[in-house]
CSV table of C-alpha atoms and ligand atoms in Angstrom, one decimal:
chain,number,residue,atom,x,y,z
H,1,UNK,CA,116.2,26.2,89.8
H,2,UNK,CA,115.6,22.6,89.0
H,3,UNK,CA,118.3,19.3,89.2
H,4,UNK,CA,119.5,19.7,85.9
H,5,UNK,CA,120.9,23.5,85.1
H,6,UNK,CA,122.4,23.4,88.6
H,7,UNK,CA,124.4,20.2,87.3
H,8,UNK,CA,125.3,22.1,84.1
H,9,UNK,CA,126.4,25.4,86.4
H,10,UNK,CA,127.8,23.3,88.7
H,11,UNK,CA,130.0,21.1,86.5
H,12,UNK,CA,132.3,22.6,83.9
H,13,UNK,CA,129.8,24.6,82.6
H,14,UNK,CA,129.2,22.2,79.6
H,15,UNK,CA,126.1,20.3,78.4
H,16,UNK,CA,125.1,17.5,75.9
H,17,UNK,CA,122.4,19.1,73.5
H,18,UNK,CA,121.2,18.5,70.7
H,19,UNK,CA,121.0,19.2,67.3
H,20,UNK,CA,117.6,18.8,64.6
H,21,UNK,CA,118.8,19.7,61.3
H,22,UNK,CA,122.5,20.1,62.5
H,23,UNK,CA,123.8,19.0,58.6
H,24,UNK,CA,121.7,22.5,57.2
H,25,UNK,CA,123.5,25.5,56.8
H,26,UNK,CA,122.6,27.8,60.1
H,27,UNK,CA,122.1,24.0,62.2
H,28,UNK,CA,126.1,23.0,61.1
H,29,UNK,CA,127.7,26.6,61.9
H,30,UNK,CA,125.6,26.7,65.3
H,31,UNK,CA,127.3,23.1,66.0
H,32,UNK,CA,130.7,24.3,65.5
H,33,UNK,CA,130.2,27.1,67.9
H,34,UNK,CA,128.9,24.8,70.2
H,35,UNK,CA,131.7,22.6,70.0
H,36,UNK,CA,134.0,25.4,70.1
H,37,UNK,CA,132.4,26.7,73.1
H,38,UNK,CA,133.2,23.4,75.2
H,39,UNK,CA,129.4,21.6,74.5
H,40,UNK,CA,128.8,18.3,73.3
H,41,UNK,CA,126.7,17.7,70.4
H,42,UNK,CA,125.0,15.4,68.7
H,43,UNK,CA,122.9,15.8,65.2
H,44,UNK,CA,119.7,14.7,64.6
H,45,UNK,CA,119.4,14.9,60.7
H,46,UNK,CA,117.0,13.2,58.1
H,47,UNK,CA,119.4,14.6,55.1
H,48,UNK,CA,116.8,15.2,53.1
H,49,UNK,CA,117.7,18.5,52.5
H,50,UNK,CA,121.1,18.5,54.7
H,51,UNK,CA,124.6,17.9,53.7
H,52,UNK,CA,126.4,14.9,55.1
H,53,UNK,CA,129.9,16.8,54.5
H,54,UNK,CA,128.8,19.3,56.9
H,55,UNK,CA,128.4,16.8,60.0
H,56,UNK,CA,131.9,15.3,61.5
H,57,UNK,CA,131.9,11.8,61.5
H,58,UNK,CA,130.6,10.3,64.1
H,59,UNK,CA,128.3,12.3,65.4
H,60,UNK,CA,125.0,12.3,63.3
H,61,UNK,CA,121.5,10.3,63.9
H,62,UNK,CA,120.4,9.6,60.4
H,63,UNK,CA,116.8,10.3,61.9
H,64,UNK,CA,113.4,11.8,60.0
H,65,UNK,CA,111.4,13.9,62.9
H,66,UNK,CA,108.2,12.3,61.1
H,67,UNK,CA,109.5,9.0,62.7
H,68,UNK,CA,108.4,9.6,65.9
H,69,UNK,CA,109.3,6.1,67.7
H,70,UNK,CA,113.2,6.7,65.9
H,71,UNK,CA,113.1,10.1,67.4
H,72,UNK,CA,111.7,9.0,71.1
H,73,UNK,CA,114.5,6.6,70.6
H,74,UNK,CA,117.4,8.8,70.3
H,75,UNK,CA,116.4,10.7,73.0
H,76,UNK,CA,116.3,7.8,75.3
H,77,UNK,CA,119.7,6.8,74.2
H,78,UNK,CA,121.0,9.8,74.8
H,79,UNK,CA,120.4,11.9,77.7
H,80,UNK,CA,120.6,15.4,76.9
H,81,UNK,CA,120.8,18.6,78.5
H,82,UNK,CA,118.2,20.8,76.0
H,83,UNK,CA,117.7,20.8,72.4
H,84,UNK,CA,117.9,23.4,69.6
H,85,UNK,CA,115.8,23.0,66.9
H,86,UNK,CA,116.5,23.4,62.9
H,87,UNK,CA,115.2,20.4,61.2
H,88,UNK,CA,112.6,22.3,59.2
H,89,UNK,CA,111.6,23.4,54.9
H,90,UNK,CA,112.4,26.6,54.7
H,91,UNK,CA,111.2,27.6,51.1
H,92,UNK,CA,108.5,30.3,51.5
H,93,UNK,CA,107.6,29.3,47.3
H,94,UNK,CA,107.5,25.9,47.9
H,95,UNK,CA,105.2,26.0,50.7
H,96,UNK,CA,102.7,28.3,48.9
H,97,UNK,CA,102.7,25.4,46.2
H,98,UNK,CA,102.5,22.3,48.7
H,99,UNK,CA,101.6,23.6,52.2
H,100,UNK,CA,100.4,20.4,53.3
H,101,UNK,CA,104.2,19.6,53.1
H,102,UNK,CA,105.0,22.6,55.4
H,103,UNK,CA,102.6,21.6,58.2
H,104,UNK,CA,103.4,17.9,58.2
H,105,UNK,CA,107.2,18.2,58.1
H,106,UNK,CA,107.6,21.7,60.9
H,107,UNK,CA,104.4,21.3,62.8
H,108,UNK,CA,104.0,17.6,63.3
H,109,UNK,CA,107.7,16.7,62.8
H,110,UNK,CA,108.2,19.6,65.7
H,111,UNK,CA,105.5,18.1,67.8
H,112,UNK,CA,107.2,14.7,67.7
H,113,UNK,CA,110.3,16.1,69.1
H,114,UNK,CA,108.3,17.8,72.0
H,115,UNK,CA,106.9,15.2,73.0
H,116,UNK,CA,110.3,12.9,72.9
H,117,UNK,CA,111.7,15.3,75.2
H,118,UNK,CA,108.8,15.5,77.6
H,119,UNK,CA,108.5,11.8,77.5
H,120,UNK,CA,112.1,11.9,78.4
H,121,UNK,CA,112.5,14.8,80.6
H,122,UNK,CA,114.1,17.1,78.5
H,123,UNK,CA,112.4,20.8,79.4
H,124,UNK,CA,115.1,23.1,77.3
H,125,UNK,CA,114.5,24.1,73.9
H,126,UNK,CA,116.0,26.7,71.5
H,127,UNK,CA,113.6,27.1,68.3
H,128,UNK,CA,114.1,28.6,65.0
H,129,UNK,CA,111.6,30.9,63.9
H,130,UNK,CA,111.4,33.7,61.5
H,131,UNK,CA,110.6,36.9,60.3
H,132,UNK,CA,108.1,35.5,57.9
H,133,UNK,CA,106.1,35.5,61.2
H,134,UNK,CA,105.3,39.1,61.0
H,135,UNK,CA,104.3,39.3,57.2
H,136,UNK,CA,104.2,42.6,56.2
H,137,UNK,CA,104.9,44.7,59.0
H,138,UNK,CA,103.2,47.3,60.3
H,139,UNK,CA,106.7,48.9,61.6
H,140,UNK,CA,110.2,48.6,60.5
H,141,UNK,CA,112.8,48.4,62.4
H,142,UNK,CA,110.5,45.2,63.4
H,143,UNK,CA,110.2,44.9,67.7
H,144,UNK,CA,108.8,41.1,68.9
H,145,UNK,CA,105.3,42.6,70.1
H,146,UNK,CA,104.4,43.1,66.6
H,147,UNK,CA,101.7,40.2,65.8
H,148,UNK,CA,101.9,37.7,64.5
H,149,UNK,CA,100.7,38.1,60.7
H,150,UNK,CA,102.5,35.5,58.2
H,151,UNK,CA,102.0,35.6,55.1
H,152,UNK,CA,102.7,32.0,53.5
H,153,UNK,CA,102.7,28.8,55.0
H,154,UNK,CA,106.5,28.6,56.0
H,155,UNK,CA,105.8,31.7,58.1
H,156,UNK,CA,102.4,29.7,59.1
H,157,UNK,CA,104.0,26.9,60.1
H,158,UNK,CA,106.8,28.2,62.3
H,159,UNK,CA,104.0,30.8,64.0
H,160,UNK,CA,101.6,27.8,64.6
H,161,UNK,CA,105.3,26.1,66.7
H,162,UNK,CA,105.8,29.2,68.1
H,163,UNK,CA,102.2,28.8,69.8
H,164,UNK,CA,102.7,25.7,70.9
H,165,UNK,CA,105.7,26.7,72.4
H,166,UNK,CA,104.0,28.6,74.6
H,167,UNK,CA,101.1,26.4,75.7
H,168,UNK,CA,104.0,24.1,76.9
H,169,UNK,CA,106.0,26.5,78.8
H,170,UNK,CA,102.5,27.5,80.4
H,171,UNK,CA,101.1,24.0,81.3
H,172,UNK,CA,104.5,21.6,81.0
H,173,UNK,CA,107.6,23.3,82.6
H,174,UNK,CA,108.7,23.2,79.2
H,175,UNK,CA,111.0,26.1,78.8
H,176,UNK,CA,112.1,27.8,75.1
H,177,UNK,CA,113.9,30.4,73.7
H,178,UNK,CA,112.6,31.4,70.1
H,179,UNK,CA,114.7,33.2,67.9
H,180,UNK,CA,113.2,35.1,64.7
H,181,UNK,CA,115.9,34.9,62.0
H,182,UNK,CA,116.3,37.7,59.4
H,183,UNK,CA,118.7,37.0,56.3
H,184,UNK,CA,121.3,34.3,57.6
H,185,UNK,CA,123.9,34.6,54.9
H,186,UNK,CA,127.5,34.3,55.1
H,187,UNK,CA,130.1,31.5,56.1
H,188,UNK,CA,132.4,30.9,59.1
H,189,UNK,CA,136.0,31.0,57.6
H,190,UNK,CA,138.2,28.2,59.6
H,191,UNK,CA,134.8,25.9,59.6
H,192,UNK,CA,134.9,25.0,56.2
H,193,UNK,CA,131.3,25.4,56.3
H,194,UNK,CA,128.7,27.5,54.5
H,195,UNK,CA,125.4,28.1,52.3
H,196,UNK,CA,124.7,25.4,50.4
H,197,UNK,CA,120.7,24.8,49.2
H,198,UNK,CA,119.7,22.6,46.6
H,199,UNK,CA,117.6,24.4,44.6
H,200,UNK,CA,119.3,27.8,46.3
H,201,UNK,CA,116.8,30.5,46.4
H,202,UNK,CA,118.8,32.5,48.9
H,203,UNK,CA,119.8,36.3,47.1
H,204,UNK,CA,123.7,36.3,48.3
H,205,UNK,CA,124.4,33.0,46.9
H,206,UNK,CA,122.8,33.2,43.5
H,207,UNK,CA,124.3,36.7,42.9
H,208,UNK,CA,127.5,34.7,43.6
H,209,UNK,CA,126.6,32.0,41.2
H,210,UNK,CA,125.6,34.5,38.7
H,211,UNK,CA,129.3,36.1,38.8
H,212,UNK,CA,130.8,32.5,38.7
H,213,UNK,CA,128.7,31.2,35.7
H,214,UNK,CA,127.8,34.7,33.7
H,215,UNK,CA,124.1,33.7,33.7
H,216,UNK,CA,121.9,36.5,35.1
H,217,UNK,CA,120.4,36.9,38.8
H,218,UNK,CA,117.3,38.0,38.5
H,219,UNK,CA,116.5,41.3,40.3
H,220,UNK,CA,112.8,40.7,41.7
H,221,UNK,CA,111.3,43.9,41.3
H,222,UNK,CA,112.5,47.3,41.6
H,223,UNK,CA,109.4,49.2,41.8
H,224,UNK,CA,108.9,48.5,45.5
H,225,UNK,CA,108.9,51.9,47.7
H,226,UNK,CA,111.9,52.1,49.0
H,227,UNK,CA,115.0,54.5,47.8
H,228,UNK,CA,116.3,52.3,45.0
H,229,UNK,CA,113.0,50.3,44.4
H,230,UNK,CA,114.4,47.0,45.3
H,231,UNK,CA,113.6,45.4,48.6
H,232,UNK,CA,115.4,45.8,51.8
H,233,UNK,CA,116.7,43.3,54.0
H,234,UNK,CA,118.4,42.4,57.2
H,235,UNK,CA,121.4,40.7,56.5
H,236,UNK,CA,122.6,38.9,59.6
H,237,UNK,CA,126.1,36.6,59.3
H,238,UNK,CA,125.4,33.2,60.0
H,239,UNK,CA,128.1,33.3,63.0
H,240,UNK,CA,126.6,35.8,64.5
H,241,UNK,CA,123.3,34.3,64.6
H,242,UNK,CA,124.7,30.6,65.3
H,243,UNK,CA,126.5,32.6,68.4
H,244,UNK,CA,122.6,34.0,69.7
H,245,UNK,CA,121.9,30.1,69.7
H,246,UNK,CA,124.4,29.8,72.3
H,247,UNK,CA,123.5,32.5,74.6
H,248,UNK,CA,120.1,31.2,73.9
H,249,UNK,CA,120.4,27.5,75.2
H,250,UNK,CA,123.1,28.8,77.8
H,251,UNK,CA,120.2,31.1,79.1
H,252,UNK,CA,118.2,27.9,79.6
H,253,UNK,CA,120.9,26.0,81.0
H,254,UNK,CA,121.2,28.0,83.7
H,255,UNK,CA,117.5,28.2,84.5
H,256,UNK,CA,116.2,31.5,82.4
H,257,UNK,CA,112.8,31.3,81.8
H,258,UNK,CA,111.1,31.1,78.4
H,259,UNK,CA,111.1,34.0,76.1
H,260,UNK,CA,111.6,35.3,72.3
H,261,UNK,CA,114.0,37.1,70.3
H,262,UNK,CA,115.0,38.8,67.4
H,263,UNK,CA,118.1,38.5,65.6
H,264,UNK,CA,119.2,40.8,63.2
H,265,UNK,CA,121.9,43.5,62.7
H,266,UNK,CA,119.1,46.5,62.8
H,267,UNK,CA,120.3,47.7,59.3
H,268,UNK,CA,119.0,47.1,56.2
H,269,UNK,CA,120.8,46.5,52.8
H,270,UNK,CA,118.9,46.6,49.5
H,271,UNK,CA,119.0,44.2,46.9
H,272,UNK,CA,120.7,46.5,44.5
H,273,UNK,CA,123.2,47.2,47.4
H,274,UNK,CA,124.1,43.6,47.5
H,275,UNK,CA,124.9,43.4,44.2
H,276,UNK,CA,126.8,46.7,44.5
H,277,UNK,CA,129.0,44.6,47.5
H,278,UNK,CA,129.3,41.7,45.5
H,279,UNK,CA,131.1,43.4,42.5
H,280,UNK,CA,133.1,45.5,44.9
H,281,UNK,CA,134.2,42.1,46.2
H,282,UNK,CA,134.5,40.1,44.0
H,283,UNK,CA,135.8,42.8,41.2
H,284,UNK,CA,133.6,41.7,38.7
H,285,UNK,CA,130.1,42.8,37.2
H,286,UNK,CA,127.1,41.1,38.2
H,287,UNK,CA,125.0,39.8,35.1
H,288,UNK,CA,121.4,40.5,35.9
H,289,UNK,CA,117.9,41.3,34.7
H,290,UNK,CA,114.7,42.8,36.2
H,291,UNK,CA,111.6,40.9,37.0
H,292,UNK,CA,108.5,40.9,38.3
H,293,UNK,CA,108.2,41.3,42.2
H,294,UNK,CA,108.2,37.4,44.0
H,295,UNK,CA,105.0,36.6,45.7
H,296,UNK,CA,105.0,37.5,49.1
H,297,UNK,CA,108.2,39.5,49.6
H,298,UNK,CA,107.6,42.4,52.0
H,299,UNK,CA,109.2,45.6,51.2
H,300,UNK,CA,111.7,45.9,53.8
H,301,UNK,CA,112.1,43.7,56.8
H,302,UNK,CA,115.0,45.4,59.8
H,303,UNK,CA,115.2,43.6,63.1
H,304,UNK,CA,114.9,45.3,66.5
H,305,UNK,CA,116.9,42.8,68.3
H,306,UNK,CA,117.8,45.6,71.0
H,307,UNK,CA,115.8,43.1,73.5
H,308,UNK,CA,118.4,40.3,72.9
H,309,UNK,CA,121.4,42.7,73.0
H,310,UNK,CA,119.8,43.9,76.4
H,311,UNK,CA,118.5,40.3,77.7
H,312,UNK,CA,121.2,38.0,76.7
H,313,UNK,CA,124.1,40.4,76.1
H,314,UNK,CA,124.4,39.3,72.3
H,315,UNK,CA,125.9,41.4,70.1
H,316,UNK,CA,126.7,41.4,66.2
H,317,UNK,CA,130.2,41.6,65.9
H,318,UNK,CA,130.2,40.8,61.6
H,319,UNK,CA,127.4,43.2,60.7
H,320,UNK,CA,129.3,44.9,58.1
H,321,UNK,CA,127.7,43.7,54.0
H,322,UNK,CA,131.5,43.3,52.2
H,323,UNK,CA,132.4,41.1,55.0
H,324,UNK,CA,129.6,39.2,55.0
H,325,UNK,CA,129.9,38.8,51.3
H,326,UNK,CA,133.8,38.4,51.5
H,327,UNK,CA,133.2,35.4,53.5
H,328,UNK,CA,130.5,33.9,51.3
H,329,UNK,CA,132.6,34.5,48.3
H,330,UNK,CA,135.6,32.5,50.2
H,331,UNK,CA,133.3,29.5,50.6
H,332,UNK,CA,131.4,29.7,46.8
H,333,UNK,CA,135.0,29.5,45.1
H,334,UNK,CA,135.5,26.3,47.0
H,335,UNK,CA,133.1,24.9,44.8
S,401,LIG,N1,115.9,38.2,45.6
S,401,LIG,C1,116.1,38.5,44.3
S,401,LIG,N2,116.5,37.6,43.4
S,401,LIG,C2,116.7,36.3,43.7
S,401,LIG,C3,116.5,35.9,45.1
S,401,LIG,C4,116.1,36.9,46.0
S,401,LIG,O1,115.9,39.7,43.9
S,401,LIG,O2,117.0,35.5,42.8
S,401,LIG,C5,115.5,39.2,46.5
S,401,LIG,C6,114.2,38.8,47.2
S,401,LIG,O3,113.1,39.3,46.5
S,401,LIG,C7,114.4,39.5,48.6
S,401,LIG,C8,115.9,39.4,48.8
S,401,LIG,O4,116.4,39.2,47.6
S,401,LIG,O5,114.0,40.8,48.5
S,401,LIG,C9,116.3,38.3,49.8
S,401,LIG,O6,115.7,37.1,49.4
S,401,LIG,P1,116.1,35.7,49.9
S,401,LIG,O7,115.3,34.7,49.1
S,401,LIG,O8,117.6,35.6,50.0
S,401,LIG,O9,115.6,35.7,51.4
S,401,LIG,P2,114.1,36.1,52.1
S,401,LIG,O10,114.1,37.5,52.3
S,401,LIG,O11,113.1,35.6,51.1
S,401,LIG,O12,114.1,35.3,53.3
């Protein structure tokens, strides 16, 4: 076990870490469980695409990853315990448009953070990866030995990290957790925090929107095969996955080697059963049309994430859709 987890086992059990793209939506509610778990944090944002508001003062590092000499910088200003890693686009349409953008920004922009923390002896790191890495498939409820297979740049780009990853662990010491989100959706109630994209693509949200304004979601397809023809997804609460981020870097802290991880609830939702939630929620009908299907959009995508239940001792404990949706409706009427 090397110097540094035995001072963080030894000691109050706390560490400095910190945060890349800590003012985005699943990077802000996994620093609130940080802080509420005891840790120290500081943000690393180059709100481009974050939220200010969603950042206590103090505490962010106005700080592009593309910078690389600003980013070596704050991480020989600050000595921290490990890392997790947001600061990312996420738009799978957008990077099928400009995928140059995707590789600069989450390959390169990753790659100058790696080598910050190597230059600075910082060996823990908890990445954010995706589904998108699998594609389409070839079982569902999806397991983390099914190849990779991505089927757009996003998923390209966080697959091409992944790799990395691993080259690092096997030749550098450097240790990682990666975590493969499904759906993050949802809000945490007492942290005044929650989804907010600009454009928002995200389904939960726009169904939302589309009850607030009386303009129509647009269903995107319902000729897929699955029972009701729309497509099926894993719809995890965005505490529950910000809490797998802590038993993640915790795992490193205390020496755990590298490894990778699932995290969904292991049930899927369609999209017609969303808007089915929302209106039971909310009380009121959801204005919406049928489309075409979206480029790219697998037919149903469940989690497996027995292996991080069993590994890390994670659990989903806000699995069920109307609370998920209860709590995102909470934050959306906030404005
Ligand atoms: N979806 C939809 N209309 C929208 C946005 C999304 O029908 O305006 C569908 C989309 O095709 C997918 C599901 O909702 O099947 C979830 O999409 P989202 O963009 O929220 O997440 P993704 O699955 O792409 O990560």
């Amino acid at each position: 076990m090397r110097a540094r987890s035995y001072r963080w086992l030894h000691s109050k059990g706390v560490a400095k870490i910190l945060v890349t793209g800590g003012a985005g939506y699943i990077g802000s509610h996994t620093r609130y469980f940080l802080e509420k778990s005891g840790h120290t944090t500081v943000v690393l944002d180059s709100l481009e695409r974050g939220d200010a508001r969603a950042v206590p003062a103090g505490m962010l590092r106005q700080v592009d990853l593309r910078d690389a000499a600003k980013v070596r910088q704050v991480l020989q200003e600050e000595k921290f315990d490990a890392v997790i890693h947001f600061a990312a686009y996420m738009s799978v349409g957008e990077s099928t448009e400009r995928p140059e953008l995707y590789f600069i920004n989450n390959v390169s922009g990753s790659l100058n953070l790696f080598d910050a923390m190597l230059k600075t002896g910082v060996k823990s790191l908890v990445f954010s990866s995706t589904a998108a890495a699998y594609g389409i498939p070839t079982k569902v409820p999806i397991t983390e030995d099914l190849p990779f297979a991505p089927i757009n740049p996003y998923g390209e780009s966080k697959v091409m990290v992944e790799k990395i990853l691993g080259w690092l662990d096997r030749f550098r010491e450097f240790r990682s957790v990666r975590l493969r989100y499904f759906n993050a959706c949802g809000a945490e109630p007492a942290s005044g925090l929650g989804e907010r994209h600009d454009p928002e693509t995200h389904l939960i949200p726009l169904v939302l929107r589309a009850v607030q304004t009386g303009n129509p979601v647009k269903v995107f397809g319902d000729d897929y095969p699955t029972p009701d023809g729309t497509c099926i997804r894993d719809y995890i609460h965005v505490s529950d996955l910000a809490e797998a981020h802590i038993v993640a870097v915790e795992h490193l802290l205390k020496g755990g080697v590298s490894d990778v991880f699932n995290v969904g609830t292991g049930s899927g939702c369609s999209v017609k059963e969303v808007l089915s939630a929302v209106e039971q929620v909310t009380g009121k009908m959801v204005p919406r049309t049928i489309g075409p299907r979206r480029e790219g959009d697998p037919p149903s995508l469940v989690a497996d994430s027995t292996k991080l239940q069993k590994t890390l001792g994670w659990k989903p404990k806000r699995a069920e859709l109307h609370g998920i949706v209860r709590d995102a409706w909470e934050f959306a009427q906030k404005g």
